[in-house]
Structure formats: C-alpha cells, structure tokens
Coordinates of C-alpha atoms and ligand atoms in Angstrom, one line a residue:
X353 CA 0.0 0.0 0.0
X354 CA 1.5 3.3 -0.9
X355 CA 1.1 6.5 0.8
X356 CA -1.4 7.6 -1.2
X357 CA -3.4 4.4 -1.3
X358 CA -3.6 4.7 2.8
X359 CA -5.1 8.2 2.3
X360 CA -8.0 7.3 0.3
X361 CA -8.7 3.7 1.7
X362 CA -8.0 5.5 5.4
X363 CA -10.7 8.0 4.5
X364 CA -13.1 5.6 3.2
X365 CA -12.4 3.6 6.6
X366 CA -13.2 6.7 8.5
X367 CA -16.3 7.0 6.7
X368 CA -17.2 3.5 7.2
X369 CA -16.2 3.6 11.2
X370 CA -19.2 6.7 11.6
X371 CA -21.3 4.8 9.5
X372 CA -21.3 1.7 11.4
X373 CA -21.3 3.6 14.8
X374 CA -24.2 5.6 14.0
X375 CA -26.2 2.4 12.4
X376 CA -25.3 0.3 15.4
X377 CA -29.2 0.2 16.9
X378 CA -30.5 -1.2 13.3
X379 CA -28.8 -4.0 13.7
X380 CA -29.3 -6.9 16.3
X381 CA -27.2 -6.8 19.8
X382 CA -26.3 -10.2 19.5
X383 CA -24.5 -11.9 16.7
X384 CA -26.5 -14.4 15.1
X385 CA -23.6 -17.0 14.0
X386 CA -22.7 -20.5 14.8
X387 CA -19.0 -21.5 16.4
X388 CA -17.4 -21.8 12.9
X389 CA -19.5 -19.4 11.0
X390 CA -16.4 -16.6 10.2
X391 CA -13.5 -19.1 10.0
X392 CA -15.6 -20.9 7.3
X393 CA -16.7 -17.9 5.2
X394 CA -13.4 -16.9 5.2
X395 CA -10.2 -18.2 2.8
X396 CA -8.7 -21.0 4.7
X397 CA -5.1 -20.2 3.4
X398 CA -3.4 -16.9 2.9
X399 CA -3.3 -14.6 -0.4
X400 CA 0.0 -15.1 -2.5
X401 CA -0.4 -11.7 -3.8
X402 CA -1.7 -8.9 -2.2
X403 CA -5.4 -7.8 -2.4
X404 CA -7.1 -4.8 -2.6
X405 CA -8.3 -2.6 0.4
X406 CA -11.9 -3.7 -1.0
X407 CA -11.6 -6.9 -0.9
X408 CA -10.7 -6.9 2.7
X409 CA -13.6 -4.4 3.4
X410 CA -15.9 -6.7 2.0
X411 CA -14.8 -9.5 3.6
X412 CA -15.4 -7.2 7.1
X413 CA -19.1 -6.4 5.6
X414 CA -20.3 -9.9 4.5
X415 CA -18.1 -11.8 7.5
X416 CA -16.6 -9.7 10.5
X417 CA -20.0 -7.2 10.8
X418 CA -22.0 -10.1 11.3
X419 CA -20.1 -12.0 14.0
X420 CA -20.3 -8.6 15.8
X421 CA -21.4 -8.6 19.3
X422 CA -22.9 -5.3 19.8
X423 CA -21.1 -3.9 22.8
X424 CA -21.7 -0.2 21.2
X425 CA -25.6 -0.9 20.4
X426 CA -27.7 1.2 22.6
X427 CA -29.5 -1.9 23.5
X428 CA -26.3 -3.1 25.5
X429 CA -26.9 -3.7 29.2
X430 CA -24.8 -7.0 29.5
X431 CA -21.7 -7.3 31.7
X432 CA -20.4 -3.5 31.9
X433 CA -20.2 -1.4 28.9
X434 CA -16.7 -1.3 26.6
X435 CA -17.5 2.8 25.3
X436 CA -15.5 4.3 22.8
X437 CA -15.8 7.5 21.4
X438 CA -14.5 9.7 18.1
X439 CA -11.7 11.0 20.1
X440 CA -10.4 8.1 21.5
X441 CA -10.9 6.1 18.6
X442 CA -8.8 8.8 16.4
X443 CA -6.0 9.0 19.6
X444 CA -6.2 5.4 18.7
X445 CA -5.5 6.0 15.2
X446 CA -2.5 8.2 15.5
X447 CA -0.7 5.8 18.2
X448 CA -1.0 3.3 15.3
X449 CA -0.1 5.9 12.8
X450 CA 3.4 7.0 14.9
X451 CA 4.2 3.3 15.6
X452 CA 6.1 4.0 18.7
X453 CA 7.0 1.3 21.3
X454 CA 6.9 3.2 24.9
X455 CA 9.0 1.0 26.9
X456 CA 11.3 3.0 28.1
X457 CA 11.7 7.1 28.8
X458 CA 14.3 7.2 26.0
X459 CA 12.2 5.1 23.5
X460 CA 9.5 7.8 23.2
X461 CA 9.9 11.3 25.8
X462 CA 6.3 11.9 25.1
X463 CA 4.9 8.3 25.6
X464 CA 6.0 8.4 28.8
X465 CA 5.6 12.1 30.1
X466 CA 2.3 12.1 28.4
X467 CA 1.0 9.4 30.4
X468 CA 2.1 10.7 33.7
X469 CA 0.4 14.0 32.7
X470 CA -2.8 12.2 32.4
X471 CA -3.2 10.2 35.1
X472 CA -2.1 13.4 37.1
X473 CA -5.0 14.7 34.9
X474 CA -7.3 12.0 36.0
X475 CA -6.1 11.8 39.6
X476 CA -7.5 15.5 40.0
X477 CA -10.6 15.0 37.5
X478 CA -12.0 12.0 39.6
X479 CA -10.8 13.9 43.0
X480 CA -8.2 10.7 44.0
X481 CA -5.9 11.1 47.0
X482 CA -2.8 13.3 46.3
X483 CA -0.9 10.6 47.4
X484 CA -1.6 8.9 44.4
X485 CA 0.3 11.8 42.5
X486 CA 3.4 11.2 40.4
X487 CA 5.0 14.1 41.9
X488 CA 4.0 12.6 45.0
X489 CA 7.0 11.4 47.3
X490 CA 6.2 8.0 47.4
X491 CA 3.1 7.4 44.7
X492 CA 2.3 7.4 41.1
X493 CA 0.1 6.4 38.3
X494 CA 0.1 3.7 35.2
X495 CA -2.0 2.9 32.7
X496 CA -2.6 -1.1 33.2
X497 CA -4.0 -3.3 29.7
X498 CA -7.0 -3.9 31.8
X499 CA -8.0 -4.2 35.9
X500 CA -6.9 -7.9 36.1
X501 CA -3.4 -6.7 35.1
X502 CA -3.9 -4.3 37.9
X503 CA -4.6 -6.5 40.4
X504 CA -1.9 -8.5 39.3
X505 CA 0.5 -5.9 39.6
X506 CA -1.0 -4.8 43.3
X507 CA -0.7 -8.7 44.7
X508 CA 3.5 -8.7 43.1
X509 CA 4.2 -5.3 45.2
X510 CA 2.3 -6.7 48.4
X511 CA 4.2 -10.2 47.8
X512 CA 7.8 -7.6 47.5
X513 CA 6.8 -6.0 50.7
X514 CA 5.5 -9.2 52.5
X515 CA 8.1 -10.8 51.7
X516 CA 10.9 -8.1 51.7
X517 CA 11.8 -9.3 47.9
X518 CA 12.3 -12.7 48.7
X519 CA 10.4 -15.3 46.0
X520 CA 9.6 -18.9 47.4
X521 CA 13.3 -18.6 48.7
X522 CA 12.7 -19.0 52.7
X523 CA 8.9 -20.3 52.0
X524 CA 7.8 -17.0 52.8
X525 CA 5.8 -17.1 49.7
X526 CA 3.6 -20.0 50.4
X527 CA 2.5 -18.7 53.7
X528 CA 0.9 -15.8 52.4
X529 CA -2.7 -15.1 52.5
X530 CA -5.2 -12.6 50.7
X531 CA -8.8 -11.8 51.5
X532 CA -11.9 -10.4 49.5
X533 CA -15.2 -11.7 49.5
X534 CA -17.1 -13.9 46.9
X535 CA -18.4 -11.0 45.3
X536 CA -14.8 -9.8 44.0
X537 CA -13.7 -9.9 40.3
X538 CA -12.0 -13.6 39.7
X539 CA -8.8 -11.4 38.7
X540 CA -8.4 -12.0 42.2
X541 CA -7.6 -15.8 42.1
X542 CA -6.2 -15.5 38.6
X543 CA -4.0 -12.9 40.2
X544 CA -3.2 -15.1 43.4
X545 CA -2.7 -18.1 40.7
X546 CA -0.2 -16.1 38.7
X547 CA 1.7 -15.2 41.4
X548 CA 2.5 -18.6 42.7
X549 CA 0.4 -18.1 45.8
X550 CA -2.0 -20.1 45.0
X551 CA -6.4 -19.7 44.9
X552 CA -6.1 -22.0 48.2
X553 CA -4.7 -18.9 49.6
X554 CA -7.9 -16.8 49.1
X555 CA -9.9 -16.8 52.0
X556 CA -13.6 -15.8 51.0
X557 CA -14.5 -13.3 54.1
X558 CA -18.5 -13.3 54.5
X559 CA -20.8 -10.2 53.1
X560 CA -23.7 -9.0 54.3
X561 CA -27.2 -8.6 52.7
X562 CA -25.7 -6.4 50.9
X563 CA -23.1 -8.2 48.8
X564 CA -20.3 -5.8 51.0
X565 CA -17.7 -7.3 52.9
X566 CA -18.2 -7.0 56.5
X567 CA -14.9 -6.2 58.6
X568 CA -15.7 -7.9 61.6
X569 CA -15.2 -11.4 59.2
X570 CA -12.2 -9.8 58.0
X571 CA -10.6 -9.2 61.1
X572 CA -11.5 -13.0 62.4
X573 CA -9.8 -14.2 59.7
X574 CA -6.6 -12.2 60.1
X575 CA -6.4 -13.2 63.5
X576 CA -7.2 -17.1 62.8
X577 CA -4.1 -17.2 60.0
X578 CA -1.9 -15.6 61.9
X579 CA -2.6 -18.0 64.7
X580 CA -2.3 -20.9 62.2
X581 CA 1.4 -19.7 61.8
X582 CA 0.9 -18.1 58.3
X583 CA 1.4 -14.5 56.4
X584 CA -1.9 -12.1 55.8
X585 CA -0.6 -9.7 53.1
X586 CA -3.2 -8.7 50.6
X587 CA -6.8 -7.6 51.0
X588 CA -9.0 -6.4 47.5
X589 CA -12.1 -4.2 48.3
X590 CA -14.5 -3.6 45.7
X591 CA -16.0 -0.9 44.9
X592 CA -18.4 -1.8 42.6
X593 CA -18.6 -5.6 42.6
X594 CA -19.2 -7.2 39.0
X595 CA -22.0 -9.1 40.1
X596 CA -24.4 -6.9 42.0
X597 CA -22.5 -3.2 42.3
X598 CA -21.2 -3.9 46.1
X599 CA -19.3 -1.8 47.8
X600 CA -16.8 -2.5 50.6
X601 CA -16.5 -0.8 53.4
X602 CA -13.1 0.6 52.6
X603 CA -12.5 3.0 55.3
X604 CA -13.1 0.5 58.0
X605 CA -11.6 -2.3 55.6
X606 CA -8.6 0.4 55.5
X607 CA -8.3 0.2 59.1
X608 CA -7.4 -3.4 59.8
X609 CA -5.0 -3.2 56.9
X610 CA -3.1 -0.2 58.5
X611 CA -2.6 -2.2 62.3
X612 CA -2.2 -5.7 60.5
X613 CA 0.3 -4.2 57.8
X614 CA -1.7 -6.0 54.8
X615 CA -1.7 -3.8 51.2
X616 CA -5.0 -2.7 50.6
X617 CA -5.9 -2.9 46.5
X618 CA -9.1 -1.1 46.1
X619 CA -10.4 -1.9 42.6
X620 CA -12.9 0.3 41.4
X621 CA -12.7 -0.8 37.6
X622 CA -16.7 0.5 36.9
X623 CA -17.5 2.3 39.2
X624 CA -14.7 4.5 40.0
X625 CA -15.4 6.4 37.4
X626 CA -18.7 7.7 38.6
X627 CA -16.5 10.1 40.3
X628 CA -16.1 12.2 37.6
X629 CA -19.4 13.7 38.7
X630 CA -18.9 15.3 41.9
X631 CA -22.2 14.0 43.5
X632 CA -20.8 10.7 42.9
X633 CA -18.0 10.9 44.8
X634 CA -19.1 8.9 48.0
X635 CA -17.4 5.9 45.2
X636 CA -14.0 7.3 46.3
X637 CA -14.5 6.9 50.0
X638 CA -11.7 5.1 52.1
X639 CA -8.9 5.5 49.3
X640 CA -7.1 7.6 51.3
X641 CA -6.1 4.4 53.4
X642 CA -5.2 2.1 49.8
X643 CA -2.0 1.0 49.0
X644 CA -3.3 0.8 45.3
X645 CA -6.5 2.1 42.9
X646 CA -7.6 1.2 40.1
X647 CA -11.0 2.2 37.6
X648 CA -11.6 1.9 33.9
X649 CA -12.1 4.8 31.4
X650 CA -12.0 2.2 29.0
X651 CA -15.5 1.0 30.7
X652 CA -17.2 3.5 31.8
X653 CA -15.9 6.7 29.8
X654 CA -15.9 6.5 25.8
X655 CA -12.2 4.9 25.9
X656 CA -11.1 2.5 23.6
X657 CA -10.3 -0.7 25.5
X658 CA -7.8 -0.8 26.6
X659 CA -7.2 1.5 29.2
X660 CA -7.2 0.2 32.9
X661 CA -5.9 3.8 35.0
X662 CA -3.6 2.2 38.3
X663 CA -2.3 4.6 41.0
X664 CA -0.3 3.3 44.2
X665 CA 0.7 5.1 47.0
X666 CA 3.9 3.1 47.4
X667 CA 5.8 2.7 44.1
X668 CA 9.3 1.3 45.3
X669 CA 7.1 -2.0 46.0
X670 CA 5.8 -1.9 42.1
X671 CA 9.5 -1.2 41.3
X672 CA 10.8 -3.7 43.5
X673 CA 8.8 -6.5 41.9
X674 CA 9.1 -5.1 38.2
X675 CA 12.0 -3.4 37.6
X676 CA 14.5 -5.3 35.3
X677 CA 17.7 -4.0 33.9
X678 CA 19.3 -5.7 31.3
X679 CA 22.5 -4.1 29.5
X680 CA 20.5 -3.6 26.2
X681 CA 18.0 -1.5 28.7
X682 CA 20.2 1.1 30.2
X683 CA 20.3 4.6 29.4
X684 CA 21.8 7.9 31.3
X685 CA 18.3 9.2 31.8
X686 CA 17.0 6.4 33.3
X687 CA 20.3 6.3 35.5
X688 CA 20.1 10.2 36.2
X689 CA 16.8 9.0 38.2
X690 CA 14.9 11.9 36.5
X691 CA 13.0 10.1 34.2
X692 CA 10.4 6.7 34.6
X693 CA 10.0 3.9 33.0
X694 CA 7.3 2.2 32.6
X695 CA 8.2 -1.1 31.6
X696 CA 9.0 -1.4 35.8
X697 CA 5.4 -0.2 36.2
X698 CA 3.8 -3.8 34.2
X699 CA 4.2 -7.0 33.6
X700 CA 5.1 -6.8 29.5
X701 CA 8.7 -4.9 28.4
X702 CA 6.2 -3.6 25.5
X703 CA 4.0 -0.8 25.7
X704 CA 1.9 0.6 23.1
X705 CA 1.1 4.8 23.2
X706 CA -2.0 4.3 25.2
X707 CA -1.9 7.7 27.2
X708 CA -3.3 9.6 23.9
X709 CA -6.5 8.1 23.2
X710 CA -7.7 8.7 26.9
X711 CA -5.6 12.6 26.4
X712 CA -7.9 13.2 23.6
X713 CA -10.8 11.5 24.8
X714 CA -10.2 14.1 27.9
X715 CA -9.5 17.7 25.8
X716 CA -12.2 16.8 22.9
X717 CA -15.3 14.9 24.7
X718 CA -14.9 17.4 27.9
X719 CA -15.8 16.5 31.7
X720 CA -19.2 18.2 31.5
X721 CA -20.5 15.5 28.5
X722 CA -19.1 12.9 30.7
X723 CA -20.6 13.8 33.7
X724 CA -23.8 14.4 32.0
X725 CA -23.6 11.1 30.2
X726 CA -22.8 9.1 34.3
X727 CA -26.0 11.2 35.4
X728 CA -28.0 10.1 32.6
X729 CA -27.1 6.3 33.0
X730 CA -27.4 6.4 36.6
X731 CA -31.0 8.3 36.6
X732 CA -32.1 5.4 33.6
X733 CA -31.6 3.0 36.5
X734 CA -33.2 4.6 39.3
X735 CA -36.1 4.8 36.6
X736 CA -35.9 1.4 36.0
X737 CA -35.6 -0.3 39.5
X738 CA -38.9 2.0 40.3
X739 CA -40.8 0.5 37.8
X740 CA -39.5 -2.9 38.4
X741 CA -40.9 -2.5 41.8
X742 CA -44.1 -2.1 41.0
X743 CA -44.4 -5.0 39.1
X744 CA -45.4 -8.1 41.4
X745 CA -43.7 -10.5 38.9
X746 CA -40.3 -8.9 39.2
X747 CA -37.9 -8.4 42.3
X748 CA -35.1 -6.3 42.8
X749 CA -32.2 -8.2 44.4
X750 CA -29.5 -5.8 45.4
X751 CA -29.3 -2.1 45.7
X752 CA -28.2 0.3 42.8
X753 CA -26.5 2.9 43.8
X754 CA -25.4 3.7 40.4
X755 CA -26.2 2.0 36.6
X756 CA -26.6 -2.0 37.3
X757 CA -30.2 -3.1 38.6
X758 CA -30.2 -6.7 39.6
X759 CA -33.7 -8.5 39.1
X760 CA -35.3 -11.4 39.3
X761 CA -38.2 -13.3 38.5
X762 CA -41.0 -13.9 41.7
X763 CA -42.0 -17.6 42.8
X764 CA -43.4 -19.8 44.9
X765 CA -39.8 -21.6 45.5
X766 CA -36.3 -19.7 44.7
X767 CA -36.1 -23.0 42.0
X768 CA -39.2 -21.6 40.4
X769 CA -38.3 -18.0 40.6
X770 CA -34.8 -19.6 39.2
X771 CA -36.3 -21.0 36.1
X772 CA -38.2 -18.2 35.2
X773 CA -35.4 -15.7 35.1
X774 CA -33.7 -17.9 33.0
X775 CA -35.5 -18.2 30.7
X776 CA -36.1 -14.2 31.0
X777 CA -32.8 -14.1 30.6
X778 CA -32.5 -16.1 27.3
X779 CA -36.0 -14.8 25.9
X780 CA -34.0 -10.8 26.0
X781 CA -31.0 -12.3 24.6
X782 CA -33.0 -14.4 21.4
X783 CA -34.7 -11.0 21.0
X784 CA -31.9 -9.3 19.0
X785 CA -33.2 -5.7 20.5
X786 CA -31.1 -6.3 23.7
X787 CA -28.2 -7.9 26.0
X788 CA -28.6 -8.6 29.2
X789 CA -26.1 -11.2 31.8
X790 CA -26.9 -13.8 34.1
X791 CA -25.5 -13.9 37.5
X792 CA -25.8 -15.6 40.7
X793 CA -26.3 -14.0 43.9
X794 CA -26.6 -16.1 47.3
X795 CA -28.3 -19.1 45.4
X796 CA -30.9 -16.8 43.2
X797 CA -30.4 -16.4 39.3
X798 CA -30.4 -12.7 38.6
X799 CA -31.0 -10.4 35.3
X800 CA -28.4 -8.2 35.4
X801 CA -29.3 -4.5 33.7
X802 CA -26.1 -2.4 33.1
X803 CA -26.9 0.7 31.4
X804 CA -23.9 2.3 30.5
X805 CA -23.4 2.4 26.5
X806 CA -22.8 5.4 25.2
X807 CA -25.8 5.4 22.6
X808 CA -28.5 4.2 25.2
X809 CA -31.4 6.6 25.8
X810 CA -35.0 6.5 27.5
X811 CA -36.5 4.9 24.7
X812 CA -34.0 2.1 24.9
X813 CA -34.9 1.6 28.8
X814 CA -37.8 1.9 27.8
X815 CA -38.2 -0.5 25.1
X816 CA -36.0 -2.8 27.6
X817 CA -38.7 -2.8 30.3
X818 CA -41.8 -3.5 27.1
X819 CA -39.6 -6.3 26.4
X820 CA -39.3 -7.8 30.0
X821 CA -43.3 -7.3 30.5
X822 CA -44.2 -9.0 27.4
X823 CA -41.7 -11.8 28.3
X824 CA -42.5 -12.7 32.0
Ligands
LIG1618 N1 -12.9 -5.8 38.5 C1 -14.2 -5.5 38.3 C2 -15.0 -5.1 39.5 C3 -14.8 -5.7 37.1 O1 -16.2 -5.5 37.0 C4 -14.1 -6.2 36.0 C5 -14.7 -6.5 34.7 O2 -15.8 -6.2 34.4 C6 -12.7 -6.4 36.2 C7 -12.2 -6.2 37.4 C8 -11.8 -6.9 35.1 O3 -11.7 -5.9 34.2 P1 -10.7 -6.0 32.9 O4 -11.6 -6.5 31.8 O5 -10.3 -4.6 32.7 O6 -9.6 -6.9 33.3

C-alpha cells in the first residue's frame, strides 16, 4: 500500500467507522452465528499476492459485521459497557499511525511524560488522594492493559513487601494469604494463581445482605491465620462488585490493613469512574487508606479498551517487583533518576502509546459531556428499578447505587423464581433488541441491567422494560 493508497482507503475507513457507529441500533445486539461461521466464510489459506483494500472491506461487511457482538448498540446492558468514542478512537488512530513502542523514557519522551500528565489529569478530575500523584514522594500512576493486570501488579508489590523481595526462597511465599469476598472480580484468584500463591490462599471473608464485605469477618480471619502460623498480606475491596455493584466498606476495611500491615488494593474498575461527577463521589470513600486504585475509562468513559488507570501510593514496592535491567536497557536518563520507566510499572517490556487516546478522549469529549452522560445512566436506572418495583412479577435483588439493577423473577420456590429468570434471561437475549447477563447472587439467578453504552437513551430503557413485561 502506498502513501497515497492509505489516504484514500484510510478516508473511506473513517467514513465506514461513523457509518457503522451511527447504524449500530439497526442492527441486532447479539451476533446471530454458529462456532465456525467466520473461519468458514473466510479463505482458509493466505493470499499469494496482495489484495485490494476492497476486498478486505468486503470480507469485514459480509463476515466480520456479522459475528459482531454489539457492545456499542444502545441496547447493551450486559456485563459492563466497553464505550468508545471519536476522540479516542482517532487518539487510537494516530498511536498506530506513529508506531512508537513506549518501553522506556528514552524510547519515546512523550509516551512516557504524556502518560504521567494524564493520570495526574485524571487523579485531579475523579478527585483521588494526592498521594496517588506522580510528583508525590512515594506514589504514582500507570496505565494497566485492563484491571486484572492491575490486580496482578498490586498482589506482586504486596508479595515484594510481605516478603521483603524474597520469591519462594525461605517459604515465605507460600505462607501468604489474601482476602476479598465472593463477590470480587476472579482477577483475584487468577492474580493469586499467577503469582505462585496459590487460589487455596484466598480466603472468602463473609458479606452481608448487601453483597459488601463486613470487617468484623475480615478481622476474624486475620487473626485465625496468623494464629495458624501463616502470612496475611493482601486484601482487594471492591467498589463496585461485578455481580451486583457492592461496595466494601473501605474505610473500615482500611483500618485493619493499616494495624495488620496488609496492602489494601481497592479496585474500582466500573465504578470508579462515577467520580467524575462530583455528587458521585461517596465511590471514592476510604482511598485515602489504599495501598493501590484502580477504575476503567475504557469502561465507563468513551475509551477505547484498553485502558485500565492504576495509582499506588507506594511505588518502590511496584518497582521492586518489576524493575529489570538488562545491559541492552540502560540509558543515562534512566540512570540520572529523573526520568520513569514504565516497563518497571507492568508486567510486559512492550507498551503501546495508550496515554493519547484517553488525552484526547479528555480535551475533545470534555468532563461536563461525561458527567452528564454518568448522570443520565445512573437516573435510567433509578427509573428502572422504580418501575420494576411495582411490578409483582419482578424483584429487585440488590441495591443500585449507580447504573446496574439486579432483578429477578418472583415464585413460589427460589427454583421456580430460578427457572423463570432464566428463561427471561434467554428470551431478551434471542430478541436481537437487547443484551442482558446472568449472574448468581446467594443461590438466586439474577438479570443483570447495566446501562452504561454510550448510545442508550430513554427509549431504549424503555423498550428494555416492554420487552421484560411481554416476556415474564
Ligand atoms: N474488576 C471488576 C469489578 C470488574 O467488573 C471487571 C470487569 O468487568 C474487572 C475487574 C476486570 O476488568 P478487565 O476486563 O479490565 O480486566
């Protein structure tokens, strides 16, 4: 392709990108192929010559549209939403288009500075701790591939300062032991898993009838390893919990970290974002006492996953774990101290120029149209639970304090009320107008509804709540 052939097929793909953003409703949510469907409408083996741009654009109409789930439809309220905007798409765009590998300082000034500009940006738009700051004496912030690299990266600095460094050497390793309840993201165990701990090592500390950890349990269980001769080193509290929008008590949580010296990881990866809107910012309480934060633009904020924003309050632990130096790496800036690398901050060498699709998402979209988009989601849902109770043959099953209301079917027996949410469940999904999850809360199938894509409005809610009535 020559330079001139990526300006007119790069226009034409522009073109097509509005296009199929702003046609998104007209088609179904859910893709409508069989496992197999794309591989087999596609050519098994690789061109020997190359192909026109067209070709491959009709290929992505006739194949790759199709096997499209609809995660920008404005009928999307499965799992959380994935937004992404023009201006991050574009900031997108133009990392691709400067090709730059951000590994180091020297391999790209402004991949790095740019990055620490923004989360400072962030850190101040979603009102964080100061402590968090890069020009912070002891913090900093990263931008993570996705939360479960996050926690990932939080449970390696609380194993460095558990463990003072020391990997499986003394058997310090496999005495440690994290908490979090049932309700936390499985990036915990995966995390746990990855780190050689082990998911034996996660206790489960009870929550209370409102999906939250209670303290009390947390602090039992402290007290009982430690009698049982072992290491207590890492705690997650949610804010936001996947299934049902929990939130830990932090600030009490925060507590019994500081007098039993455990790192507090505070992952906030939907809801944390809510805190762009200052009414919201109850979201943020107790991070003053967290070792590490992390919350999702890329969910929550029209940008492109991925983008996973990760602040802690004690970097030399991130370091500690991370940092590698091999000849080929060093450089006088790095050495001066004056500069940072991020390839100590993560768990790749690689990085890609992430910072400017959330940078552009920031100066173009503006905080007001975010803001305004969080108080529209969150009011949809308020709207929502009302009407669902008012309606005999629905329940609500958890609070919803912000965009997720978690239903259910009634029943004479939870297996009845079971069934029929199931099949609730699978009735929205076959419907093509809109995508809903299934989760379990204490032994009772739930309909999740998150409303958070960028392109839902009242009609959509709406037409989500026809939908439900006409199927129960
Ligand atoms: N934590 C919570 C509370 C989540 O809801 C999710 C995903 O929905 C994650 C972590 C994992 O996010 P990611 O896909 O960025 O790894």
């Amino acid at each position: 392709m020559t330079a001139d052939e990526f300006r007119s097929a790069g226009h034409a793909l522009i073109d097509w990108i509005a296009d199929h953003l702003e046609g998104s409703g007209d088609r179904d949510v859910a893709s409508a192929l069989a496992p197999g469907d794309v591989r087999a409408a596609l050519a098994e083996h690789p061109p020997t010559e190359p192909e026109p741009f067209d070709a491959v654009m009709a290929d992505v109409e006739r194949v790759v549209v199709p096997g499209i789930t609809g995660w920008q439809h404005p009928g999307w309220f499965a799992y959380f939403p994935a937004n992404n905007s023009y201006p991050s798409i574009l900031g997108e765009l133009l990392s691709a288009g400067l090709g730059v590998q951000g590994m180091s300082w020297v391999t790209s000034p402004a991949c790095t500075e740019l990055e620490t500009l923004v989360l400072d940006w962030m850190l101040e738009l979603l009102d964080l701790p100061t402590r968090f700051r890069s020009t912070s004496e002891h913090g900093g912030g990263v931008i993570q591939g996705s939360a479960s690299e996050a926690t990932l990266v939080a449970i390696l600095s609380a194993r460095h300062r558990a463990t003072e460094g020391a990997v499986n050497a003394d058997g310090d390793t496999t005495r440690l032991v994290a908490y979090a309840t049932d309700q936390a993201h499985s990036s915990v165990e995966k995390g746990l898993r990855i780190a050689g701990i082990g998911a034996e090592r996660l206790r489960r500390v009870d929550h209370d009838e409102r999906f939250a950890m209670r303290p009390d349990a947390l602090a039992t269980a402290v007290r009982a390893d430690r009698g049982a001769g072992l290491v207590p080193f890492f705690v997650t509290s949610s804010h936001g919990t996947t299934s049902s929008m929990a939130f830990d008590p932090t600030p009490e949580i925060g507590q019994i970290c500081r007098r039993e010296h455990l790192w507090l990881h505070v992952d906030g990866a939907m809801a944390g974002i809510a805190a762009l809107a200052p009414e919201h910012r109850a979201v943020n309480a107790g991070l003053e006492l967290a070792d590490s934060y992390c919350t999702n633009p890329h969910k929550w904020m029209g940008v492109n996953f991925d983008c996973t924003t990760y602040w802690t309050a004690d970097r030399a632990h991130l370091l500690g774990a991370l940092s590698i130096l091999p000849e080929y790496l060093r450089s006088a800036a790095a050495e001066s101290g004056a500069v940072i690398d991020y390839r100590d901050w993560q768990i790749p060498l690689g990085r890609r120029f992430r910072a400017l699709k959330l940078w552009f998402a920031i100066r173009c979209t503006g905080i007001e149209q975010f803001r305004s988009m969080i108080r529209g989601h969150v009011a949809l849902a308020q709207e929502l639970a009302s009407w669902v109770d008012g309606d005999d043959r629905f329940e609500i099953v958890a609070p919803h304090p912000l965009s997720l209301v978690c239903l259910a079917r009634t029943g004479e027996t939870t297996e009845v009320a079971n069934r029929r949410t199931d099949e609730l469940i699978d009735g929205v999904n076959a419907s093509g107008r809109a995508f809903v999850t299934r989760t379990v809360l204490d032994g009772r199938s739930v309909l999740r509804v998150s409303i958070g894509a960028r392109a839902t409005t009242r009609d959509h809610v709406v037409a989500l709540w026809d939908l439900l009535r006409e199927l129960a």
